[in-house]
């Protein structure tokens, strides 16, 4: 008898733990309507169809992109390494320079882009000017022949961490 009661208790506890870990995630509007710890709350007045459309879009987005790949964009800085409007060689030069950078600095994000009529190579995602200056000094030491390196304002990507 004690054995059966013990099994029942273990199964009830494990069921309770299982149900707590796998509760349904709240939708965006449900999350907003939930009172906060300091007592604040939000009232949302909208058609339920709108709520289902929003959640459908969020679910589609989450299926397309993994949580580890999500980024937020915002104002920041990058270092421009190269810019040329030579239509015959500019892209291959930018790609070659990006390859050299990746060999020495594998964690450095590189961006080869075409902004008519220029091919540009820019690196990094820096939130502050100080961060960008520190990396710029290091790059100038590593690549002294690359004379045209400078910092530019740009919309950068911040990784979204869970």
mmCIF file of C-alpha atoms in Angstrom:
data_model
loop_
_atom_site.group_PDB
_atom_site.id
_atom_site.type_symbol
_atom_site.label_atom_id
_atom_site.label_comp_id
_atom_site.label_asym_id
_atom_site.label_seq_id
_atom_site.Cartn_x
_atom_site.Cartn_y
_atom_site.Cartn_z
ATOM 1 C CA UNK A 1 0.000 0.000 0.000
ATOM 2 C CA UNK A 2 2.804 2.406 0.889
ATOM 3 C CA UNK A 3 4.403 1.552 -2.444
ATOM 4 C CA UNK A 4 1.258 2.550 -4.393
ATOM 5 C CA UNK A 5 0.862 5.803 -2.438
ATOM 6 C CA UNK A 6 4.534 6.610 -3.125
ATOM 7 C CA UNK A 7 4.060 6.035 -6.872
ATOM 8 C CA UNK A 8 0.947 8.238 -6.874
ATOM 9 C CA UNK A 9 2.788 11.050 -5.061
ATOM 10 C CA UNK A 10 5.757 10.888 -7.448
ATOM 11 C CA UNK A 11 3.488 10.884 -10.485
ATOM 12 C CA UNK A 12 1.468 13.865 -9.171
ATOM 13 C CA UNK A 13 4.625 15.869 -8.454
ATOM 14 C CA UNK A 14 6.159 15.053 -11.834
ATOM 15 C CA UNK A 15 2.883 15.931 -13.605
ATOM 16 C CA UNK A 16 2.766 19.263 -11.762
ATOM 17 C CA UNK A 17 6.397 20.065 -12.697
ATOM 18 C CA UNK A 18 5.749 19.026 -16.301
ATOM 19 C CA UNK A 19 2.654 21.217 -16.604
ATOM 20 C CA UNK A 20 4.493 24.240 -15.144
ATOM 21 C CA UNK A 21 7.393 23.949 -17.598
ATOM 22 C CA UNK A 22 5.246 23.586 -20.679
ATOM 23 C CA UNK A 23 2.570 26.218 -20.254
ATOM 24 C CA UNK A 24 1.215 27.942 -23.334
ATOM 25 C CA UNK A 25 3.088 31.127 -24.247
ATOM 26 C CA UNK A 26 1.094 34.313 -23.978
ATOM 27 C CA UNK A 27 0.308 36.350 -27.048
ATOM 28 C CA UNK A 28 1.599 39.896 -27.328
ATOM 29 C CA UNK A 29 -1.710 41.438 -26.307
ATOM 30 C CA UNK A 30 -2.152 38.998 -23.413
ATOM 31 C CA UNK A 31 1.340 39.892 -22.217
ATOM 32 C CA UNK A 32 0.526 43.617 -22.401
ATOM 33 C CA UNK A 33 -2.755 43.158 -20.526
ATOM 34 C CA UNK A 34 -1.058 41.268 -17.672
ATOM 35 C CA UNK A 35 -0.567 43.581 -14.675
ATOM 36 C CA UNK A 36 3.080 44.353 -13.978
ATOM 37 C CA UNK A 37 4.782 43.810 -10.632
ATOM 38 C CA UNK A 38 4.450 47.470 -9.710
ATOM 39 C CA UNK A 39 0.690 47.431 -10.366
ATOM 40 C CA UNK A 40 0.597 49.033 -13.825
ATOM 41 C CA UNK A 41 -1.584 47.578 -16.550
ATOM 42 C CA UNK A 42 -2.574 48.245 -20.154
ATOM 43 C CA UNK A 43 -6.104 48.135 -21.547
ATOM 44 C CA UNK A 44 -6.372 47.217 -25.211
ATOM 45 C CA UNK A 45 -9.605 47.739 -27.101
ATOM 46 C CA UNK A 46 -9.506 46.041 -30.485
ATOM 47 C CA UNK A 47 -11.290 43.574 -32.680
ATOM 48 C CA UNK A 48 -10.309 39.946 -31.851
ATOM 49 C CA UNK A 49 -9.579 39.416 -35.552
ATOM 50 C CA UNK A 50 -6.775 41.970 -35.320
ATOM 51 C CA UNK A 51 -5.275 40.079 -32.390
ATOM 52 C CA UNK A 52 -5.285 36.808 -34.359
ATOM 53 C CA UNK A 53 -3.649 38.516 -37.366
ATOM 54 C CA UNK A 54 -0.881 39.974 -35.183
ATOM 55 C CA UNK A 55 -0.186 36.603 -33.585
ATOM 56 C CA UNK A 56 -0.169 34.917 -36.990
ATOM 57 C CA UNK A 57 2.503 37.387 -38.185
ATOM 58 C CA UNK A 58 4.587 36.826 -35.026
ATOM 59 C CA UNK A 59 4.376 33.044 -35.444
ATOM 60 C CA UNK A 60 5.388 33.291 -39.112
ATOM 61 C CA UNK A 61 8.341 35.491 -38.146
ATOM 62 C CA UNK A 62 9.455 33.084 -35.406
ATOM 63 C CA UNK A 63 9.342 30.165 -37.853
ATOM 64 C CA UNK A 64 11.459 32.019 -40.424
ATOM 65 C CA UNK A 65 14.141 33.151 -38.027
ATOM 66 C CA UNK A 66 15.569 31.328 -35.038
ATOM 67 C CA UNK A 67 15.742 33.117 -31.701
ATOM 68 C CA UNK A 68 19.557 33.043 -31.808
ATOM 69 C CA UNK A 69 19.525 34.822 -35.202
ATOM 70 C CA UNK A 70 17.292 37.702 -34.147
ATOM 71 C CA UNK A 71 18.769 41.181 -34.213
ATOM 72 C CA UNK A 72 17.621 44.694 -33.457
ATOM 73 C CA UNK A 73 18.815 47.566 -35.604
ATOM 74 C CA UNK A 74 19.719 50.998 -34.307
ATOM 75 C CA UNK A 75 22.075 53.964 -34.603
ATOM 76 C CA UNK A 76 25.722 53.082 -34.280
ATOM 77 C CA UNK A 77 29.096 53.104 -35.995
ATOM 78 C CA UNK A 78 31.103 51.058 -38.470
ATOM 79 C CA UNK A 79 34.617 51.407 -39.819
ATOM 80 C CA UNK A 80 34.898 52.015 -43.526
ATOM 81 C CA UNK A 81 37.929 50.186 -44.857
ATOM 82 C CA UNK A 82 37.559 50.634 -48.599
ATOM 83 C CA UNK A 83 35.547 52.584 -51.171
ATOM 84 C CA UNK A 84 35.992 52.699 -54.940
ATOM 85 C CA UNK A 85 33.959 53.421 -58.043
ATOM 86 C CA UNK A 86 36.263 51.495 -60.382
ATOM 87 C CA UNK A 87 33.633 49.285 -62.017
ATOM 88 C CA UNK A 88 36.122 46.631 -63.154
ATOM 89 C CA UNK A 89 38.000 45.977 -59.910
ATOM 90 C CA UNK A 90 36.182 47.521 -56.942
ATOM 91 C CA UNK A 91 34.074 44.533 -55.885
ATOM 92 C CA UNK A 92 36.926 42.035 -56.132
ATOM 93 C CA UNK A 93 39.210 44.398 -54.165
ATOM 94 C CA UNK A 94 36.587 44.814 -51.453
ATOM 95 C CA UNK A 95 36.060 41.041 -51.263
ATOM 96 C CA UNK A 96 39.818 40.412 -51.080
ATOM 97 C CA UNK A 97 40.206 42.933 -48.260
ATOM 98 C CA UNK A 98 37.260 41.402 -46.414
ATOM 99 C CA UNK A 99 38.896 37.980 -46.746
ATOM 100 C CA UNK A 100 42.182 39.311 -45.284
ATOM 101 C CA UNK A 101 40.288 40.884 -42.396
ATOM 102 C CA UNK A 102 38.434 37.648 -41.667
ATOM 103 C CA UNK A 103 41.701 35.703 -41.582
ATOM 104 C CA UNK A 104 43.141 37.953 -38.873
ATOM 105 C CA UNK A 105 39.867 38.870 -37.108
ATOM 106 C CA UNK A 106 37.353 36.028 -37.617
ATOM 107 C CA UNK A 107 34.781 37.541 -35.218
ATOM 108 C CA UNK A 108 34.689 40.881 -37.050
ATOM 109 C CA UNK A 109 31.522 41.382 -39.107
ATOM 110 C CA UNK A 110 32.278 42.562 -42.668
ATOM 111 C CA UNK A 111 29.859 44.226 -45.069
ATOM 112 C CA UNK A 112 30.645 44.601 -48.785
ATOM 113 C CA UNK A 113 27.916 46.786 -50.255
ATOM 114 C CA UNK A 114 27.233 48.651 -53.462
ATOM 115 C CA UNK A 115 26.001 52.242 -53.028
ATOM 116 C CA UNK A 116 25.949 53.546 -56.568
ATOM 117 C CA UNK A 117 28.526 54.212 -57.952
ATOM 118 C CA UNK A 118 30.761 52.965 -55.080
ATOM 119 C CA UNK A 119 31.652 49.539 -53.725
ATOM 120 C CA UNK A 120 32.324 49.872 -49.986
ATOM 121 C CA UNK A 121 33.763 47.610 -47.338
ATOM 122 C CA UNK A 122 32.675 48.400 -43.792
ATOM 123 C CA UNK A 123 33.283 46.395 -40.647
ATOM 124 C CA UNK A 124 31.835 46.032 -37.184
ATOM 125 C CA UNK A 125 28.718 46.937 -35.238
ATOM 126 C CA UNK A 126 29.732 49.447 -32.572
ATOM 127 C CA UNK A 127 27.278 51.134 -30.240
ATOM 128 C CA UNK A 128 29.717 53.821 -29.092
ATOM 129 C CA UNK A 129 32.334 55.921 -30.810
ATOM 130 C CA UNK A 130 34.917 54.764 -28.252
ATOM 131 C CA UNK A 131 34.434 51.112 -29.220
ATOM 132 C CA UNK A 132 34.861 51.982 -32.889
ATOM 133 C CA UNK A 133 38.010 54.079 -32.233
ATOM 134 C CA UNK A 134 39.639 51.228 -30.275
ATOM 135 C CA UNK A 135 39.104 48.782 -33.149
ATOM 136 C CA UNK A 136 40.162 51.393 -35.721
ATOM 137 C CA UNK A 137 43.509 51.872 -33.943
ATOM 138 C CA UNK A 138 44.042 48.098 -33.896
ATOM 139 C CA UNK A 139 43.170 47.768 -37.597
ATOM 140 C CA UNK A 140 45.541 50.604 -38.537
ATOM 141 C CA UNK A 141 48.351 48.772 -36.703
ATOM 142 C CA UNK A 142 47.514 45.477 -38.428
ATOM 143 C CA UNK A 143 47.056 46.943 -41.917
ATOM 144 C CA UNK A 144 49.276 50.057 -42.210
ATOM 145 C CA UNK A 145 49.049 50.128 -46.024
ATOM 146 C CA UNK A 146 45.273 50.621 -45.927
ATOM 147 C CA UNK A 147 45.241 54.407 -45.579
ATOM 148 C CA UNK A 148 41.561 55.278 -46.003
ATOM 149 C CA UNK A 149 40.091 53.712 -42.843
ATOM 150 C CA UNK A 150 37.677 55.910 -40.894
ATOM 151 C CA UNK A 151 34.539 55.697 -38.736
ATOM 152 C CA UNK A 152 31.071 56.266 -40.228
ATOM 153 C CA UNK A 153 27.593 56.630 -38.696
ATOM 154 C CA UNK A 154 25.369 53.780 -39.779
ATOM 155 C CA UNK A 155 22.397 51.675 -38.770
ATOM 156 C CA UNK A 156 23.914 48.638 -37.085
ATOM 157 C CA UNK A 157 22.686 45.284 -35.815
ATOM 158 C CA UNK A 158 22.461 44.397 -32.119
ATOM 159 C CA UNK A 159 22.038 40.678 -31.398
ATOM 160 C CA UNK A 160 18.900 39.915 -29.407
ATOM 161 C CA UNK A 161 19.893 37.760 -26.448
ATOM 162 C CA UNK A 162 17.386 35.684 -24.520
#
